[in-house]
Amino acid sequence: MIKYGLHGKLTATPGNGDKLAQILLEAAKLVATAQGCHLYLVSQDQNNNDAVWVTEVWDSKEDHDNSLNVAGVKELISQAMPLLNGRPEKGQELRVLGGLGV
Amino acid sequence: MIKYGLHGKLTATPGNGDKLAQILLEAAKLVATAQGCHLYLVSQDQNNNDAVWVTEVWDSKEDHDNSLNVAGVKELISQAMPLLNGRPEKGQELRVLGGLGV
């Protein structure tokens, strides 16, 4: 079955990338048991800790969208928002065919 | 432990994206047991089957580089090369902190 992938960047205000990444790692724990969630990776650019990437794979876009309702996620979003340097860009959406790890 | 991530696009010649993706899915099976390989996803752009993405996570760049020596991988590369529209772009390298799925 083709899955829904999303690869997106969140840019932190200078020096806050590590803190932002920690919040996203907490979010990963919350969504780990959400319906349809296969992957939720948190990464940083090799030379810029303030460029934080989230790479997600879900059964469907609907499952992804519903994850905003997982208990605790909105609280984490409200912690993350003040650390962001501008609005998040729209992530890259992918049709995930398969491979190792999903 | 921080892991090595690579997110890169291979563009197929028109109409050959599905064939290219199948070859990469075969590659995923081969590297699944390679040292240090955690993730090897094959995806396509939502509106362009000829834009094929590979998203990898390895313990280290060295483990990734060594995967070219896994039995059968070079043969798959030689099958894939004629399907490519130009040289592959250098992928996006990431420092993968963690999350769900690695």
PDB file of C-alpha atoms in Angstrom:
ATOM      1  CA  MET A   1       0.000   0.000   0.000  1.00  0.00           C
ATOM      2  CA  ILE A   2       1.271   3.449  -0.859  1.00  0.00           C
ATOM      3  CA  LYS A   3       1.831   5.577   2.222  1.00  0.00           C
ATOM      4  CA  TYR A   4       1.901   9.294   2.853  1.00  0.00           C
ATOM      5  CA  GLY A   5       5.309  10.884   3.424  1.00  0.00           C
ATOM      6  CA  LEU A   6       6.109  14.358   4.628  1.00  0.00           C
ATOM      7  CA  HIS A   7       9.581  15.882   4.845  1.00  0.00           C
ATOM      8  CA  GLY A   8       9.589  19.364   6.280  1.00  0.00           C
ATOM      9  CA  LYS A   9      11.838  21.937   7.883  1.00  0.00           C
ATOM     10  CA  LEU A  10      11.271  23.988  10.993  1.00  0.00           C
ATOM     11  CA  THR A  11      13.747  26.810  11.456  1.00  0.00           C
ATOM     12  CA  ALA A  12      14.460  27.824  15.038  1.00  0.00           C
ATOM     13  CA  THR A  13      15.446  31.279  16.170  1.00  0.00           C
ATOM     14  CA  PRO A  14      19.241  31.454  16.510  1.00  0.00           C
ATOM     15  CA  GLY A  15      20.527  29.051  19.147  1.00  0.00           C
ATOM     16  CA  ASN A  16      17.177  27.380  19.800  1.00  0.00           C
ATOM     17  CA  GLY A  17      17.463  24.468  17.393  1.00  0.00           C
ATOM     18  CA  ASP A  18      18.452  21.936  20.026  1.00  0.00           C
ATOM     19  CA  LYS A  19      15.532  22.939  22.237  1.00  0.00           C
ATOM     20  CA  LEU A  20      13.138  22.722  19.282  1.00  0.00           C
ATOM     21  CA  ALA A  21      14.501  19.296  18.363  1.00  0.00           C
ATOM     22  CA  GLN A  22      13.924  18.043  21.905  1.00  0.00           C
ATOM     23  CA  ILE A  23      10.291  19.128  21.749  1.00  0.00           C
ATOM     24  CA  LEU A  24       9.884  17.311  18.437  1.00  0.00           C
ATOM     25  CA  LEU A  25      11.455  14.170  19.903  1.00  0.00           C
ATOM     26  CA  GLU A  26       8.797  14.344  22.622  1.00  0.00           C
ATOM     27  CA  ALA A  27       6.172  14.680  19.906  1.00  0.00           C
ATOM     28  CA  ALA A  28       7.602  11.554  18.256  1.00  0.00           C
ATOM     29  CA  LYS A  29       6.917   9.616  21.455  1.00  0.00           C
ATOM     30  CA  LEU A  30       3.333  10.838  21.530  1.00  0.00           C
ATOM     31  CA  VAL A  31       2.519   9.991  17.935  1.00  0.00           C
ATOM     32  CA  ALA A  32       4.362   6.654  18.016  1.00  0.00           C
ATOM     33  CA  THR A  33       1.123   4.920  18.969  1.00  0.00           C
ATOM     34  CA  ALA A  34      -1.158   7.055  16.785  1.00  0.00           C
ATOM     35  CA  GLN A  35      -3.139   5.275  14.119  1.00  0.00           C
ATOM     36  CA  GLY A  36      -1.213   4.850  10.913  1.00  0.00           C
ATOM     37  CA  CYS A  37       2.107   6.294  12.075  1.00  0.00           C
ATOM     38  CA  HIS A  38       5.168   4.461  10.754  1.00  0.00           C
ATOM     39  CA  LEU A  39       7.976   6.981  10.945  1.00  0.00           C
ATOM     40  CA  TYR A  40       8.647  10.267  12.708  1.00  0.00           C
ATOM     41  CA  LEU A  41      12.309  11.207  12.432  1.00  0.00           C
ATOM     42  CA  VAL A  42      13.859  14.327  13.876  1.00  0.00           C
ATOM     43  CA  SER A  43      17.060  15.606  12.251  1.00  0.00           C
ATOM     44  CA  GLN A  44      19.217  18.694  11.952  1.00  0.00           C
ATOM     45  CA  ASP A  45      21.184  20.101   9.057  1.00  0.00           C
ATOM     46  CA  GLN A  46      24.796  18.992   9.221  1.00  0.00           C
ATOM     47  CA  ASN A  47      26.064  22.528   9.707  1.00  0.00           C
ATOM     48  CA  ASN A  48      23.086  24.298  11.220  1.00  0.00           C
ATOM     49  CA  ASN A  49      21.450  23.024  14.395  1.00  0.00           C
ATOM     50  CA  ASP A  50      18.697  25.594  13.968  1.00  0.00           C
ATOM     51  CA  ALA A  51      17.443  23.879  10.810  1.00  0.00           C
ATOM     52  CA  VAL A  52      15.363  21.023  12.178  1.00  0.00           C
ATOM     53  CA  TRP A  53      13.753  18.474   9.879  1.00  0.00           C
ATOM     54  CA  VAL A  54      10.859  16.149  10.549  1.00  0.00           C
ATOM     55  CA  THR A  55      10.422  13.168   8.236  1.00  0.00           C
ATOM     56  CA  GLU A  56       7.133  11.346   8.659  1.00  0.00           C
ATOM     57  CA  VAL A  57       5.433   8.344   7.092  1.00  0.00           C
ATOM     58  CA  TRP A  58       1.746   7.660   7.703  1.00  0.00           C
ATOM     59  CA  ASP A  59      -0.773   5.287   6.194  1.00  0.00           C
ATOM     60  CA  SER A  60      -2.628   8.330   4.861  1.00  0.00           C
ATOM     61  CA  LYS A  61      -2.732  12.115   4.956  1.00  0.00           C
ATOM     62  CA  GLU A  62      -5.857  11.781   7.094  1.00  0.00           C
ATOM     63  CA  ASP A  63      -3.945   9.845   9.742  1.00  0.00           C
ATOM     64  CA  HIS A  64      -1.290  12.544   9.705  1.00  0.00           C
ATOM     65  CA  ASP A  65      -3.842  15.315  10.065  1.00  0.00           C
ATOM     66  CA  ASN A  66      -5.565  13.480  12.917  1.00  0.00           C
ATOM     67  CA  SER A  67      -2.279  13.306  14.814  1.00  0.00           C
ATOM     68  CA  LEU A  68      -2.764  16.925  15.813  1.00  0.00           C
ATOM     69  CA  ASN A  69      -5.507  15.614  18.082  1.00  0.00           C
ATOM     70  CA  VAL A  70      -3.279  13.130  19.923  1.00  0.00           C
ATOM     71  CA  ALA A  71      -3.249  13.987  23.627  1.00  0.00           C
ATOM     72  CA  GLY A  72      -0.383  16.337  24.432  1.00  0.00           C
ATOM     73  CA  VAL A  73       0.534  17.233  20.864  1.00  0.00           C
ATOM     74  CA  LYS A  74      -1.123  20.646  20.916  1.00  0.00           C
ATOM     75  CA  GLU A  75       0.716  21.467  24.140  1.00  0.00           C
ATOM     76  CA  LEU A  76       4.025  20.591  22.473  1.00  0.00           C
ATOM     77  CA  ILE A  77       3.119  22.714  19.459  1.00  0.00           C
ATOM     78  CA  SER A  78       2.459  25.644  21.746  1.00  0.00           C
ATOM     79  CA  GLN A  79       5.885  25.120  23.333  1.00  0.00           C
ATOM     80  CA  ALA A  80       7.532  24.966  19.937  1.00  0.00           C
ATOM     81  CA  MET A  81       5.855  27.979  18.337  1.00  0.00           C
ATOM     82  CA  PRO A  82       7.823  30.674  20.221  1.00  0.00           C
ATOM     83  CA  LEU A  83      11.079  28.975  19.177  1.00  0.00           C
ATOM     84  CA  LEU A  84      10.296  29.202  15.468  1.00  0.00           C
ATOM     85  CA  ASN A  85      11.870  31.735  13.166  1.00  0.00           C
ATOM     86  CA  GLY A  86       8.850  32.516  11.036  1.00  0.00           C
ATOM     87  CA  ARG A  87       6.118  30.191   9.921  1.00  0.00           C
ATOM     88  CA  PRO A  88       6.993  26.615   9.011  1.00  0.00           C
ATOM     89  CA  GLU A  89       7.332  26.079   5.272  1.00  0.00           C
ATOM     90  CA  LYS A  90       4.996  23.613   3.671  1.00  0.00           C
ATOM     91  CA  GLY A  91       6.735  20.238   3.742  1.00  0.00           C
ATOM     92  CA  GLN A  92       7.533  18.036   0.808  1.00  0.00           C
ATOM     93  CA  GLU A  93       4.748  15.479   0.316  1.00  0.00           C
ATOM     94  CA  LEU A  94       5.698  12.070  -1.025  1.00  0.00           C
ATOM     95  CA  ARG A  95       4.063   8.842  -2.097  1.00  0.00           C
ATOM     96  CA  VAL A  96       6.037   6.271  -0.132  1.00  0.00           C
ATOM     97  CA  LEU A  97       6.188   3.021  -2.058  1.00  0.00           C
ATOM     98  CA  GLY A  98       8.075   0.977   0.494  1.00  0.00           C
ATOM     99  CA  GLY A  99      11.562  -0.160   1.292  1.00  0.00           C
ATOM    100  CA  LEU A 100      13.288  -0.873   4.550  1.00  0.00           C
ATOM    101  CA  GLY A 101      11.765   0.659   7.657  1.00  0.00           C
ATOM    102  CA  VAL A 102       8.066   1.037   6.897  1.00  0.00           C
TER     103      VAL A 102
ATOM    104  CA  MET B   1      23.719   8.193  18.957  1.00  0.00           C
ATOM    105  CA  ILE B   2      23.396  10.608  16.081  1.00  0.00           C
ATOM    106  CA  LYS B   3      22.889   8.828  12.792  1.00  0.00           C
ATOM    107  CA  TYR B   4      23.589   9.746   9.187  1.00  0.00           C
ATOM    108  CA  GLY B   5      20.608  10.645   7.029  1.00  0.00           C
ATOM    109  CA  LEU B   6      20.451  11.123   3.293  1.00  0.00           C
ATOM    110  CA  HIS B   7      17.429  12.321   1.321  1.00  0.00           C
ATOM    111  CA  GLY B   8      18.013  12.415  -2.396  1.00  0.00           C
ATOM    112  CA  LYS B   9      16.197  12.519  -5.707  1.00  0.00           C
ATOM    113  CA  LEU B  10      16.753  10.426  -8.792  1.00  0.00           C
ATOM    114  CA  THR B  11      14.960  11.692 -11.869  1.00  0.00           C
ATOM    115  CA  ALA B  12      13.976   9.078 -14.418  1.00  0.00           C
ATOM    116  CA  THR B  13      13.662   9.640 -18.112  1.00  0.00           C
ATOM    117  CA  PRO B  14      10.015  10.282 -18.982  1.00  0.00           C
ATOM    118  CA  GLY B  15       7.824   7.301 -18.181  1.00  0.00           C
ATOM    119  CA  ASN B  16      10.564   5.276 -16.478  1.00  0.00           C
ATOM    120  CA  GLY B  17       9.969   6.340 -12.875  1.00  0.00           C
ATOM    121  CA  ASP B  18       8.043   3.227 -11.910  1.00  0.00           C
ATOM    122  CA  LYS B  19      10.755   0.981 -13.320  1.00  0.00           C
ATOM    123  CA  LEU B  20      13.442   2.974 -11.507  1.00  0.00           C
ATOM    124  CA  ALA B  21      11.484   2.766  -8.260  1.00  0.00           C
ATOM    125  CA  GLN B  22      11.218  -1.018  -8.593  1.00  0.00           C
ATOM    126  CA  ILE B  23      14.988  -1.283  -8.937  1.00  0.00           C
ATOM    127  CA  LEU B  24      15.455   0.851  -5.841  1.00  0.00           C
ATOM    128  CA  LEU B  25      13.006  -1.318  -3.915  1.00  0.00           C
ATOM    129  CA  GLU B  26      15.194  -4.281  -4.861  1.00  0.00           C
ATOM    130  CA  ALA B  27      18.202  -2.339  -3.580  1.00  0.00           C
ATOM    131  CA  ALA B  28      16.349  -1.772  -0.311  1.00  0.00           C
ATOM    132  CA  LYS B  29      16.089  -5.534   0.157  1.00  0.00           C
ATOM    133  CA  LEU B  30      19.799  -5.953  -0.446  1.00  0.00           C
ATOM    134  CA  VAL B  31      20.939  -3.261   1.970  1.00  0.00           C
ATOM    135  CA  ALA B  32      18.388  -4.226   4.628  1.00  0.00           C
ATOM    136  CA  THR B  33      20.949  -6.487   6.239  1.00  0.00           C
ATOM    137  CA  ALA B  34      23.955  -4.247   5.613  1.00  0.00           C
ATOM    138  CA  GLN B  35      25.858  -3.025   8.644  1.00  0.00           C
ATOM    139  CA  GLY B  36      24.377   0.120  10.115  1.00  0.00           C
ATOM    140  CA  CYS B  37      21.338   0.418   7.833  1.00  0.00           C
ATOM    141  CA  HIS B  38      18.177   1.575   9.600  1.00  0.00           C
ATOM    142  CA  LEU B  39      16.024   3.027   6.860  1.00  0.00           C
ATOM    143  CA  TYR B  40      15.866   2.908   3.079  1.00  0.00           C
ATOM    144  CA  LEU B  41      12.600   4.364   1.813  1.00  0.00           C
ATOM    145  CA  VAL B  42      11.606   4.665  -1.816  1.00  0.00           C
ATOM    146  CA  SER B  43       9.065   7.359  -2.722  1.00  0.00           C
ATOM    147  CA  GLN B  44       7.763   9.343  -5.644  1.00  0.00           C
ATOM    148  CA  ASP B  45       6.617  12.921  -5.941  1.00  0.00           C
ATOM    149  CA  GLN B  46       2.880  13.183  -5.567  1.00  0.00           C
ATOM    150  CA  ASN B  47       2.381  14.435  -9.118  1.00  0.00           C
ATOM    151  CA  ASN B  48       5.435  13.081 -10.903  1.00  0.00           C
ATOM    152  CA  ASN B  49       6.247   9.379 -10.903  1.00  0.00           C
ATOM    153  CA  ASP B  50       9.553  10.119 -12.592  1.00  0.00           C
ATOM    154  CA  ALA B  51      10.840  11.974  -9.526  1.00  0.00           C
ATOM    155  CA  VAL B  52      11.970   9.151  -7.261  1.00  0.00           C
ATOM    156  CA  TRP B  53      13.271   9.824  -3.757  1.00  0.00           C
ATOM    157  CA  VAL B  54      15.417   7.640  -1.556  1.00  0.00           C
ATOM    158  CA  THR B  55      15.497   8.423   2.146  1.00  0.00           C
ATOM    159  CA  GLU B  56      18.180   6.576   4.082  1.00  0.00           C
ATOM    160  CA  VAL B  57      19.353   6.400   7.677  1.00  0.00           C
ATOM    161  CA  TRP B  58      22.648   4.753   8.574  1.00  0.00           C
ATOM    162  CA  ASP B  59      24.747   4.585  11.711  1.00  0.00           C
ATOM    163  CA  SER B  60      27.434   6.533   9.839  1.00  0.00           C
ATOM    164  CA  LYS B  61      28.381   7.910   6.449  1.00  0.00           C
ATOM    165  CA  GLU B  62      30.997   5.166   6.289  1.00  0.00           C
ATOM    166  CA  ASP B  63      28.325   2.483   6.594  1.00  0.00           C
ATOM    167  CA  HIS B  64      26.400   4.185   3.805  1.00  0.00           C
ATOM    168  CA  ASP B  65      29.436   4.363   1.563  1.00  0.00           C
ATOM    169  CA  ASN B  66      30.251   0.703   2.212  1.00  0.00           C
ATOM    170  CA  SER B  67      26.774  -0.307   1.078  1.00  0.00           C
ATOM    171  CA  LEU B  68      27.920   0.127  -2.516  1.00  0.00           C
ATOM    172  CA  ASN B  69      29.921  -3.051  -1.923  1.00  0.00           C
ATOM    173  CA  VAL B  70      26.934  -5.142  -0.822  1.00  0.00           C
ATOM    174  CA  ALA B  71      26.552  -8.107  -3.185  1.00  0.00           C
ATOM    175  CA  GLY B  72      24.226  -7.236  -6.030  1.00  0.00           C
ATOM    176  CA  VAL B  73      24.074  -3.486  -5.442  1.00  0.00           C
ATOM    177  CA  LYS B  74      26.446  -2.579  -8.267  1.00  0.00           C
ATOM    178  CA  GLU B  75      24.387  -4.708 -10.641  1.00  0.00           C
ATOM    179  CA  LEU B  76      21.244  -2.800  -9.641  1.00  0.00           C
ATOM    180  CA  ILE B  77      23.053   0.503 -10.102  1.00  0.00           C
ATOM    181  CA  SER B  78      24.019  -0.535 -13.602  1.00  0.00           C
ATOM    182  CA  GLN B  79      20.373  -1.364 -14.320  1.00  0.00           C
ATOM    183  CA  ALA B  80      19.255   1.988 -12.947  1.00  0.00           C
ATOM    184  CA  MET B  81      21.786   4.215 -14.695  1.00  0.00           C
ATOM    185  CA  PRO B  82      20.243   4.049 -18.202  1.00  0.00           C
ATOM    186  CA  LEU B  83      16.880   5.056 -16.723  1.00  0.00           C
ATOM    187  CA  LEU B  84      18.226   8.269 -15.206  1.00  0.00           C
ATOM    188  CA  ASN B  85      17.647  11.675 -16.703  1.00  0.00           C
ATOM    189  CA  GLY B  86      21.048  13.173 -16.030  1.00  0.00           C
ATOM    190  CA  ARG B  87      23.305  12.626 -13.081  1.00  0.00           C
ATOM    191  CA  PRO B  88      21.767  12.235  -9.627  1.00  0.00           C
ATOM    192  CA  GLU B  89      21.866  15.429  -7.597  1.00  0.00           C
ATOM    193  CA  LYS B  90      23.806  15.339  -4.368  1.00  0.00           C
ATOM    194  CA  GLY B  91      21.348  14.358  -1.656  1.00  0.00           C
ATOM    195  CA  GLN B  92      20.497  16.298   1.452  1.00  0.00           C
ATOM    196  CA  GLU B  93      22.655  15.079   4.346  1.00  0.00           C
ATOM    197  CA  LEU B  94      21.144  15.164   7.818  1.00  0.00           C
ATOM    198  CA  ARG B  95      22.140  14.484  11.384  1.00  0.00           C
ATOM    199  CA  VAL B  96      19.359  12.177  12.549  1.00  0.00           C
ATOM    200  CA  LEU B  97      18.750  12.655  16.264  1.00  0.00           C
ATOM    201  CA  GLY B  98      16.087  10.011  16.683  1.00  0.00           C
ATOM    202  CA  GLY B  99      12.348   9.651  16.852  1.00  0.00           C
ATOM    203  CA  LEU B 100      10.056   6.863  15.823  1.00  0.00           C
ATOM    204  CA  GLY B 101      11.409   4.355  13.349  1.00  0.00           C
ATOM    205  CA  VAL B 102      15.180   4.316  13.864  1.00  0.00           C
TER     206      VAL B 102
END
